[in-house]
Tab-separated table of C-alpha atoms in Angstrom:
chain	number	residue	atom	x	y	z
A	487	UNK	CA	71.985	114.964	129.798
A	488	UNK	CA	74.065	117.508	127.908
A	489	UNK	CA	72.471	117.144	124.450
A	490	UNK	CA	75.176	119.171	122.682
A	491	UNK	CA	77.923	116.916	124.032
A	492	UNK	CA	75.974	113.802	123.025
A	493	UNK	CA	75.448	115.123	119.495
A	494	UNK	CA	79.112	116.077	119.193
A	495	UNK	CA	80.270	112.696	120.520
A	496	UNK	CA	78.147	110.405	118.365
A	497	UNK	CA	77.908	112.730	115.379
A	498	UNK	CA	81.664	113.173	115.029
A	499	UNK	CA	82.246	109.447	115.641
A	500	UNK	CA	79.807	108.406	112.874
A	501	UNK	CA	81.199	111.026	110.495
A	502	UNK	CA	84.781	109.882	111.043
A	503	UNK	CA	83.864	106.209	110.556
A	504	UNK	CA	81.961	107.144	107.374
A	505	UNK	CA	85.089	108.943	106.120
A	506	UNK	CA	87.096	105.754	106.565
A	507	UNK	CA	89.044	106.678	109.707
A	508	UNK	CA	89.896	103.538	111.767
A	509	UNK	CA	87.329	102.928	114.490
A	510	UNK	CA	89.804	103.294	117.366
A	511	UNK	CA	90.991	106.716	116.177
A	512	UNK	CA	87.414	107.746	115.424
A	513	UNK	CA	86.507	106.966	119.037
A	514	UNK	CA	89.538	108.867	120.354
A	515	UNK	CA	88.979	111.992	118.231
A	516	UNK	CA	85.230	112.057	118.960
A	517	UNK	CA	85.977	111.737	122.675
A	518	UNK	CA	88.418	114.677	122.617
A	519	UNK	CA	85.869	116.815	120.737
A	520	UNK	CA	83.094	116.049	123.221
A	521	UNK	CA	85.243	116.538	126.328
A	522	UNK	CA	86.574	119.811	124.870
A	523	UNK	CA	83.005	121.103	125.048
A	524	UNK	CA	83.077	120.600	128.817
A	525	UNK	CA	86.613	121.870	129.543
A	526	UNK	CA	89.629	123.476	127.775
A	527	UNK	CA	91.022	121.532	124.833
A	528	UNK	CA	94.475	120.908	126.337
A	529	UNK	CA	92.890	119.476	129.471
A	530	UNK	CA	90.506	117.366	127.343
A	531	UNK	CA	93.463	115.800	125.513
A	532	UNK	CA	95.141	115.092	128.852
A	533	UNK	CA	91.972	113.487	130.216
A	534	UNK	CA	91.682	111.174	127.184
A	535	UNK	CA	95.352	110.194	127.529
A	536	UNK	CA	94.884	109.476	131.247
A	537	UNK	CA	91.735	107.431	130.643
A	538	UNK	CA	93.474	105.480	127.866
A	539	UNK	CA	96.357	104.600	130.180
A	540	UNK	CA	94.014	103.773	133.051
A	541	UNK	CA	91.826	101.626	130.806
A	542	UNK	CA	94.795	99.500	129.751
A	543	UNK	CA	96.189	99.221	133.293
A	544	UNK	CA	94.348	95.996	133.978
A	545	UNK	CA	95.727	92.560	134.808
A	546	UNK	CA	92.682	90.936	133.171
A	547	UNK	CA	93.512	92.540	129.813
A	548	UNK	CA	96.755	90.548	129.625
A	549	UNK	CA	94.604	87.553	128.752
A	550	UNK	CA	93.674	89.044	125.380
A	551	UNK	CA	97.134	89.102	123.707
A	552	UNK	CA	97.951	85.681	125.147
A	553	UNK	CA	94.722	84.103	123.867
A	554	UNK	CA	95.240	85.803	120.488
A	555	UNK	CA	98.752	84.323	120.248
A	556	UNK	CA	97.448	80.896	121.273
A	557	UNK	CA	94.747	81.150	118.614
A	558	UNK	CA	97.298	82.158	115.963
A	559	UNK	CA	99.480	79.154	116.805
A	560	UNK	CA	96.440	76.882	116.692
A	561	UNK	CA	95.298	78.289	113.343
A	562	UNK	CA	98.661	77.498	111.790
A	563	UNK	CA	99.421	74.346	113.748
A	564	UNK	CA	97.482	71.659	111.876
A	565	UNK	CA	94.547	71.690	114.271
A	566	UNK	CA	91.744	72.265	111.755
A	567	UNK	CA	92.094	68.996	109.820
A	568	UNK	CA	92.215	66.922	113.009
A	569	UNK	CA	89.046	68.541	114.301
A	570	UNK	CA	87.348	68.122	110.911
A	571	UNK	CA	88.155	64.411	111.023
A	572	UNK	CA	86.612	64.219	114.488
A	573	UNK	CA	83.537	66.083	113.240
A	574	UNK	CA	83.223	63.591	110.374
A	575	UNK	CA	82.961	60.842	112.947
A	576	UNK	CA	80.415	62.755	115.033
A	577	UNK	CA	78.150	64.052	112.260
A	578	UNK	CA	78.941	61.960	109.219
A	579	UNK	CA	75.724	59.903	109.300
A	580	UNK	CA	73.294	62.848	109.391
A	581	UNK	CA	71.418	64.104	106.267
A	582	UNK	CA	73.734	66.444	104.374
A	583	UNK	CA	76.532	65.198	106.592
A	584	UNK	CA	79.270	67.503	105.305
A	585	UNK	CA	77.171	70.510	106.336
A	586	UNK	CA	76.962	69.169	109.888
A	587	UNK	CA	80.682	68.431	109.809
A	588	UNK	CA	81.241	72.093	108.917
A	589	UNK	CA	79.179	73.256	111.913
A	590	UNK	CA	80.800	70.865	114.388
A	591	UNK	CA	84.279	71.732	113.106
A	592	UNK	CA	83.581	75.444	113.508
A	593	UNK	CA	82.301	74.934	117.046
A	594	UNK	CA	85.395	72.943	117.994
A	595	UNK	CA	87.973	75.039	116.177
A	596	UNK	CA	86.305	78.355	117.002
A	597	UNK	CA	86.248	77.604	120.706
A	598	UNK	CA	89.944	76.694	120.636
A	599	UNK	CA	91.159	79.545	118.418
A	600	UNK	CA	88.725	82.144	119.794
A	601	UNK	CA	88.309	83.671	116.337
A	602	UNK	CA	85.301	83.425	114.012
A	603	UNK	CA	87.384	84.684	111.088
A	604	UNK	CA	90.139	82.096	111.631
A	605	UNK	CA	87.528	79.379	111.962
A	606	UNK	CA	85.704	80.427	108.780
A	607	UNK	CA	88.994	80.475	106.870
A	608	UNK	CA	90.463	77.228	108.211
A	609	UNK	CA	87.320	75.075	108.204
A	610	UNK	CA	85.674	76.626	105.154
A	611	UNK	CA	88.884	76.537	103.138
A	612	UNK	CA	89.307	72.838	103.906
A	613	UNK	CA	85.715	71.693	103.418
A	614	UNK	CA	84.589	73.904	100.490
A	615	UNK	CA	86.268	71.828	97.741
A	616	UNK	CA	85.188	68.554	99.416
A	617	UNK	CA	81.558	69.709	99.587
A	618	UNK	CA	81.616	70.932	95.990
A	619	UNK	CA	82.964	67.579	94.807
A	620	UNK	CA	80.184	65.807	96.730
A	621	UNK	CA	77.519	67.819	94.867
A	622	UNK	CA	76.687	70.485	97.453
A	623	UNK	CA	75.613	73.921	96.267
A	624	UNK	CA	78.615	76.196	97.053
A	625	UNK	CA	76.293	78.982	98.258
A	626	UNK	CA	74.601	76.566	100.688
A	627	UNK	CA	77.965	75.327	101.988
A	628	UNK	CA	79.237	78.879	102.406
A	629	UNK	CA	76.066	79.910	104.241
A	630	UNK	CA	76.582	77.075	106.733
A	631	UNK	CA	80.225	78.012	107.240
A	632	UNK	CA	79.496	81.724	107.742
A	633	UNK	CA	76.573	81.198	110.136
A	634	UNK	CA	78.339	78.574	112.277
A	635	UNK	CA	81.852	80.024	112.600
A	636	UNK	CA	80.524	82.580	115.114
A	637	UNK	CA	79.515	79.923	117.666
A	638	UNK	CA	83.101	79.681	118.920
A	639	UNK	CA	82.890	83.262	120.211
A	640	UNK	CA	80.445	82.134	122.893
A	641	UNK	CA	82.142	78.841	123.692
A	642	UNK	CA	85.169	79.728	125.871
A	643	UNK	CA	87.854	80.860	125.959
A	644	UNK	CA	86.472	84.044	124.372
A	645	UNK	CA	88.270	87.381	124.078
A	646	UNK	CA	84.974	89.214	123.568
A	647	UNK	CA	83.680	88.008	126.928
A	648	UNK	CA	86.865	89.297	128.564
A	649	UNK	CA	86.269	92.703	126.943
A	650	UNK	CA	82.673	92.676	128.195
A	651	UNK	CA	83.864	91.806	131.704
A	652	UNK	CA	86.100	94.871	131.684
A	653	UNK	CA	83.382	97.155	130.259
A	654	UNK	CA	80.825	95.888	132.768
A	655	UNK	CA	82.982	96.807	135.740
A	656	UNK	CA	84.537	93.472	136.570
A	657	UNK	CA	81.884	90.807	135.976
A	658	UNK	CA	83.458	87.401	136.669
A	659	UNK	CA	85.283	86.101	133.591
A	660	UNK	CA	84.914	82.539	134.889
A	661	UNK	CA	81.130	82.965	135.184
A	662	UNK	CA	80.947	84.417	131.664
A	663	UNK	CA	83.047	81.594	130.240
A	664	UNK	CA	80.851	78.917	131.791
A	665	UNK	CA	77.654	80.784	130.875
A	666	UNK	CA	78.636	80.762	127.198
A	667	UNK	CA	78.602	76.981	126.793
A	668	UNK	CA	74.866	76.294	126.492
A	669	UNK	CA	74.053	79.337	124.272
A	670	UNK	CA	77.089	78.596	122.078
A	671	UNK	CA	76.072	74.964	121.628
A	672	UNK	CA	72.461	75.994	120.969
A	673	UNK	CA	73.696	78.431	118.317
A	674	UNK	CA	75.483	75.591	116.547
A	675	UNK	CA	72.501	73.249	116.886
A	676	UNK	CA	70.193	75.870	115.369
A	677	UNK	CA	72.415	76.004	112.285
A	678	UNK	CA	72.605	72.188	112.150
A	679	UNK	CA	68.816	71.762	112.292
A	680	UNK	CA	68.334	74.324	109.529
A	681	UNK	CA	71.066	72.751	107.409
A	682	UNK	CA	69.561	69.298	107.963
A	683	UNK	CA	66.098	70.384	106.811
A	684	UNK	CA	67.502	71.960	103.646
A	685	UNK	CA	69.777	68.965	102.988
A	686	UNK	CA	66.851	66.546	103.368
A	687	UNK	CA	64.820	68.496	100.807
A	688	UNK	CA	67.750	68.582	98.367
A	689	UNK	CA	68.643	64.948	99.016
A	690	UNK	CA	72.282	65.673	99.801
A	691	UNK	CA	74.417	62.562	100.443
A	692	UNK	CA	75.303	60.941	103.753
A	693	UNK	CA	78.882	59.891	104.436
A	694	UNK	CA	79.740	56.200	104.626
A	695	UNK	CA	79.883	54.653	108.066
A	696	UNK	CA	83.458	54.913	109.430
A	697	UNK	CA	85.280	51.863	110.695
A	698	UNK	CA	86.133	51.502	114.363
A	699	UNK	CA	89.800	52.018	113.542
A	700	UNK	CA	88.991	55.283	111.755
A	701	UNK	CA	86.840	56.465	114.657
A	702	UNK	CA	89.541	55.635	117.176
A	703	UNK	CA	92.241	57.411	115.149
A	704	UNK	CA	90.103	60.535	114.696
A	705	UNK	CA	89.345	60.721	118.421
A	706	UNK	CA	92.956	60.144	119.484
A	707	UNK	CA	94.254	62.725	116.981
A	708	UNK	CA	91.820	65.361	118.276
A	709	UNK	CA	92.264	64.777	122.005
A	710	UNK	CA	95.504	66.823	122.359
A	711	UNK	CA	93.816	69.840	120.732
A	712	UNK	CA	90.655	69.524	122.823
A	713	UNK	CA	92.705	69.177	125.988
A	714	UNK	CA	93.511	72.879	125.823
A	715	UNK	CA	89.881	73.677	126.661
A	716	UNK	CA	89.948	71.186	129.515
A	717	UNK	CA	93.186	72.612	130.913
A	718	UNK	CA	92.171	76.269	130.570
A	719	UNK	CA	88.578	76.052	131.775
A	720	UNK	CA	89.273	73.300	134.315
A	721	UNK	CA	92.121	75.310	135.816
A	722	UNK	CA	90.002	78.461	136.082
A	723	UNK	CA	87.023	76.681	137.637
A	724	UNK	CA	89.258	74.672	139.947
A	725	UNK	CA	90.857	77.840	141.286
A	726	UNK	CA	94.293	76.686	140.120
A	727	UNK	CA	94.901	79.858	138.108
A	728	UNK	CA	93.122	83.003	136.944
A	729	UNK	CA	91.837	83.622	133.413
A	730	UNK	CA	94.948	85.705	132.690
A	731	UNK	CA	97.283	82.983	133.930
A	732	UNK	CA	95.256	80.458	131.934
A	733	UNK	CA	95.891	82.454	128.761
A	734	UNK	CA	99.653	82.221	129.296
A	735	UNK	CA	99.357	78.477	129.901
A	736	UNK	CA	97.336	78.225	126.663
A	737	UNK	CA	100.246	79.799	124.761
A	738	UNK	CA	102.733	77.321	126.221
A	739	UNK	CA	100.419	74.406	125.470
A	740	UNK	CA	99.714	75.449	121.879
A	741	UNK	CA	103.427	76.082	121.316
A	742	UNK	CA	104.245	72.532	122.431
A	743	UNK	CA	101.406	71.098	120.347
A	744	UNK	CA	101.979	73.082	117.121
A	745	UNK	CA	105.787	73.236	117.118
A	746	UNK	CA	106.960	70.122	118.949
A	747	UNK	CA	104.165	67.553	118.589
A	748	UNK	CA	102.404	68.224	115.271
A	749	UNK	CA	105.429	70.080	113.817
A	750	UNK	CA	103.181	72.175	111.582
A	751	UNK	CA	104.829	75.402	112.765
A	752	UNK	CA	108.593	75.792	112.456
A	753	UNK	CA	110.815	77.871	114.693
A	754	UNK	CA	111.481	80.167	111.722
A	755	UNK	CA	107.755	80.913	111.414
A	756	UNK	CA	107.381	82.001	115.032
A	757	UNK	CA	108.557	85.635	114.605
A	758	UNK	CA	105.979	86.301	111.853
A	759	UNK	CA	103.204	84.605	113.853
A	760	UNK	CA	104.111	86.579	116.972
A	761	UNK	CA	104.142	89.810	114.926
A	762	UNK	CA	100.703	88.930	113.520
A	763	UNK	CA	99.420	88.407	117.065
A	764	UNK	CA	100.979	91.674	118.257
A	765	UNK	CA	99.263	93.636	115.467
A	766	UNK	CA	95.881	92.059	116.266
A	767	UNK	CA	96.360	92.629	120.005
A	768	UNK	CA	97.351	96.255	119.411
A	769	UNK	CA	94.151	96.913	117.481
A	770	UNK	CA	91.997	95.416	120.240
A	771	UNK	CA	93.822	97.106	123.115
A	772	UNK	CA	93.813	100.511	121.393
A	773	UNK	CA	90.047	100.148	121.047
A	774	UNK	CA	89.793	99.287	124.738
A	775	UNK	CA	91.865	102.304	125.769
A	776	UNK	CA	90.018	104.880	123.667
A	777	UNK	CA	86.644	103.363	124.546
A	778	UNK	CA	87.442	103.851	128.232
A	779	UNK	CA	87.777	107.563	127.494
A	780	UNK	CA	84.512	107.569	125.565
A	781	UNK	CA	82.741	105.850	128.480
A	782	UNK	CA	84.077	108.558	130.819
A	783	UNK	CA	82.798	111.267	128.475
A	784	UNK	CA	79.378	109.624	128.185
A	785	UNK	CA	79.066	109.236	131.941
A	786	UNK	CA	80.006	112.869	132.623
A	787	UNK	CA	77.532	114.030	129.982
A	788	UNK	CA	74.791	111.919	131.599
A	789	UNK	CA	74.146	109.922	128.418
A	790	UNK	CA	73.694	106.437	129.993
A	791	UNK	CA	71.233	107.792	132.567
A	792	UNK	CA	69.262	109.667	129.901
A	793	UNK	CA	68.991	106.587	127.703
A	794	UNK	CA	68.015	104.463	130.704
A	795	UNK	CA	65.284	106.932	131.678
A	796	UNK	CA	64.104	107.125	128.065
A	797	UNK	CA	63.757	103.360	127.675
A	798	UNK	CA	62.134	102.894	131.073
A	799	UNK	CA	59.835	105.807	130.271
A	800	UNK	CA	58.528	103.989	127.200
A	801	UNK	CA	57.611	100.892	129.170
A	802	UNK	CA	58.379	99.208	132.466
A	803	UNK	CA	57.658	95.808	130.947
A	804	UNK	CA	60.987	93.894	130.881
A	805	UNK	CA	59.925	92.009	127.746
A	806	UNK	CA	59.365	95.225	125.776
A	807	UNK	CA	62.652	96.731	126.997
A	808	UNK	CA	64.605	93.561	126.164
A	809	UNK	CA	63.081	93.478	122.692
A	810	UNK	CA	64.135	97.091	122.169
A	811	UNK	CA	67.669	96.360	123.395
A	812	UNK	CA	67.860	93.260	121.183
A	813	UNK	CA	66.732	95.189	118.112
A	814	UNK	CA	69.221	97.959	118.898
A	815	UNK	CA	72.123	95.518	119.208
A	816	UNK	CA	71.155	93.668	116.032
A	817	UNK	CA	71.228	96.969	114.135
A	818	UNK	CA	74.517	97.984	115.788
A	819	UNK	CA	76.054	94.626	114.858
A	820	UNK	CA	75.296	95.219	111.190
A	821	UNK	CA	77.365	98.413	111.109
A	822	UNK	CA	79.998	97.914	113.827
A	823	UNK	CA	82.507	95.219	114.728
A	824	UNK	CA	82.040	93.334	117.994
A	825	UNK	CA	84.807	94.746	120.154
A	826	UNK	CA	84.001	98.468	119.757
A	827	UNK	CA	80.282	97.693	119.990
A	828	UNK	CA	80.766	95.920	123.326
A	829	UNK	CA	83.004	98.703	124.635
A	830	UNK	CA	80.644	101.508	123.611
A	831	UNK	CA	77.221	100.036	124.335
A	832	UNK	CA	77.863	98.071	127.526
A	833	UNK	CA	78.085	101.251	129.687
A	834	UNK	CA	74.907	102.534	128.014
A	835	UNK	CA	72.685	99.450	128.086
A	836	UNK	CA	73.901	97.507	131.135
A	837	UNK	CA	72.423	100.052	133.624
A	838	UNK	CA	69.045	99.627	131.905
A	839	UNK	CA	69.339	95.853	132.191
A	840	UNK	CA	70.307	95.935	135.867
A	841	UNK	CA	67.394	98.281	136.591
A	842	UNK	CA	65.153	95.550	135.201
A	843	UNK	CA	66.792	92.974	137.465
A	844	UNK	CA	68.725	91.243	134.663
A	845	UNK	CA	71.879	89.454	135.772
A	846	UNK	CA	75.019	91.076	134.227
A	847	UNK	CA	76.318	87.624	133.215
A	848	UNK	CA	73.098	86.849	131.349
A	849	UNK	CA	73.140	90.289	129.720
A	850	UNK	CA	76.728	89.762	128.563
A	851	UNK	CA	75.887	86.474	126.866
A	852	UNK	CA	72.799	88.010	125.289
A	853	UNK	CA	74.828	90.979	124.046
A	854	UNK	CA	77.621	88.878	122.553
A	855	UNK	CA	75.083	86.530	120.907
A	856	UNK	CA	73.428	89.584	119.325
A	857	UNK	CA	76.665	91.012	117.997
A	858	UNK	CA	77.852	87.626	116.713
A	859	UNK	CA	75.018	87.683	114.192
A	860	UNK	CA	76.390	90.991	112.902
A	861	UNK	CA	79.575	89.192	111.809
A	862	UNK	CA	77.483	87.361	109.209
A	863	UNK	CA	75.821	90.454	107.771
A	864	UNK	CA	77.005	93.104	105.314
A	865	UNK	CA	78.404	95.751	105.159
A	866	UNK	CA	81.042	95.031	107.836
A	867	UNK	CA	80.538	91.318	108.564
A	868	UNK	CA	84.110	90.012	108.694
A	869	UNK	CA	83.026	86.355	108.867
A	870	UNK	CA	80.843	86.878	105.790
A	871	UNK	CA	83.695	88.332	103.739
A	872	UNK	CA	86.196	85.651	104.775
A	873	UNK	CA	83.683	82.850	104.163
A	874	UNK	CA	82.977	84.164	100.664
A	875	UNK	CA	86.686	84.640	100.005
A	876	UNK	CA	87.665	81.033	100.787
A	877	UNK	CA	84.715	79.537	98.873
A	878	UNK	CA	84.714	81.872	95.872
A	879	UNK	CA	80.987	82.628	96.242
A	880	UNK	CA	79.997	86.261	95.680
A	881	UNK	CA	78.256	88.023	98.561
A	882	UNK	CA	75.216	88.934	96.465
A	883	UNK	CA	74.695	85.228	95.728
A	884	UNK	CA	74.884	84.332	99.407
A	885	UNK	CA	72.232	86.595	100.951
A	886	UNK	CA	69.253	84.400	99.972
A	887	UNK	CA	70.837	81.092	101.142
A	888	UNK	CA	71.743	82.794	104.432
A	889	UNK	CA	68.189	83.890	105.253
A	890	UNK	CA	67.010	80.575	106.808
A	891	UNK	CA	70.129	80.542	108.994
A	892	UNK	CA	69.573	84.165	110.054
A	893	UNK	CA	66.034	83.270	111.135
A	894	UNK	CA	67.286	80.238	113.084
A	895	UNK	CA	69.955	82.305	114.843
A	896	UNK	CA	67.480	85.075	115.737
A	897	UNK	CA	65.005	82.495	117.091
A	898	UNK	CA	67.749	81.054	119.293
A	899	UNK	CA	68.791	84.576	120.325
A	900	UNK	CA	65.257	85.261	121.555
A	901	UNK	CA	65.316	82.002	123.501
A	902	UNK	CA	68.611	82.948	125.175
A	903	UNK	CA	67.325	86.481	125.849
A	904	UNK	CA	64.035	85.501	127.483
A	905	UNK	CA	65.184	82.293	129.193
A	906	UNK	CA	67.976	83.438	131.528
A	907	UNK	CA	68.457	79.895	132.826
A	908	UNK	CA	70.091	78.963	129.501
A	909	UNK	CA	72.947	81.309	130.405
A	910	UNK	CA	72.887	81.051	134.193
A	911	UNK	CA	72.282	77.333	134.760
A	912	UNK	CA	75.917	76.227	134.677
A	913	UNK	CA	77.312	79.239	136.595
A	914	UNK	CA	74.738	78.657	139.341
A	915	UNK	CA	75.497	74.952	139.528
A	916	UNK	CA	79.188	75.767	139.913
A	917	UNK	CA	78.504	78.582	142.400
A	918	UNK	CA	79.745	81.340	140.085
A	919	UNK	CA	76.494	83.332	139.820
C-alpha cells in the first residue's frame, strides 16, 4: 500500500468534511489530491471525471431516481394515515398500543416510501399529538419513532441496497431485496418488544377493541398502498421486469394512487414534487459518481488489500473479524450518512468478508443494518433530528430514552451478523442465492 496516498486521501476527506464541505465534493476533491500524487494533476482530474461518468453509466442506477420519486408521491399522497389506521388494527390491543402502532406504521410506510426520514416525519408527526393526549411521555414516543423508522430501509424496495449492489460489483438486487425482509421485520420486532416492556412498567393504556366494520375499512383502505410492494417485488421475483423497470412501474402506480384515487396530490403540486425528487436524486447520484473515483484511487493505492491483510493478520477467526467489522461500521455510521458510507467502505470491507467465506448478500444486509443504527445517533443522525423536530423533544432529552432501543437494535444486529440464515433463507428458497 502507498501510505502517503492513503493519508492524503482520507486525511483531506476528513478535513474537508470537518470544514463543512458537502460530502460528495469532499470525496471528489480528496480523490483528485490522492490521484495527483500518482500522476500529473491534469491527468488526475481527467481520471476522476472519467470514473464519475463511468460510475453513473449504469442501467441499475436508474432505479434510484424512480424509487425516490415514487417515495415522494407516497409521502404526500395520503398514505401515512391509511397505514396508521391499519397498524391500529394490528397492534392496538398490545400494552402501550400506540407505541406498537408507531413501529408497525414505520415498517409499512418506510418500506413503501424507502425513506427513514420521510417515515419519521409522516408517522411521527401524525402520532405524536395522539400519544401525548393519551398520556405517553413524549421522549418515549419519540424514541420509538426514531428507532423504528429505519426498519423500512431493509424492507424492500430499498435505494441503499441498490447502491450496495453497485458498489459490490453487481450483487443481485433481487436477492438483496428478498434478503432484507427477515432482518427488517426482526429490527421492528426488537423495537416493539422493548417498547412493550417499558409500556408495561409504566402502565400505558391499551386501545379499545375495534369493531369488525372498522377493521374491514382499515384493511380495505390500506390494500391499494400495500399492493405497490406486491407489484414491485412480485414482478422482480417473477421475472416479469427488472428492478429498474419495477421502479418506473412504482412511479406510475403511486401517481395513479396519489393523484387519481386518493386525490391528495394535485396536478399543480407535481412540478414541485418532481423538483424535490430531482434534487434528492442528484445528491445521491453525485455521491455515487465521485465515490467510484475514490474506489479507483483506493484500489490503485492498494488500500483494500492492505486493510484486508491487516485484519486477517490480527486473527483468522471469522467471529473476531466480523466483530471488528461491525464495530467499525457502527462507528462510521455515527459520523457518516448511509450512502457515502456504503460507497466508500464496501470496496474496503467486502474483500475481507469474501476471504472469510461470507456471502456478499449477507454482508450487504449486515452492513446496511449497521449503518441504519447510525441514523438514530448524533451528530449526523438524520432520523434523530427529524424525529425530534416533529415531536418537539430536544435531542439532549432523548438520549437516555433511546438507550434501551439502541441495545435492542445492536442485539438484533449481532443475531443477523452471526446467523447468516436470517438473511439468506428466503433468497435460497427462491433460488436467488
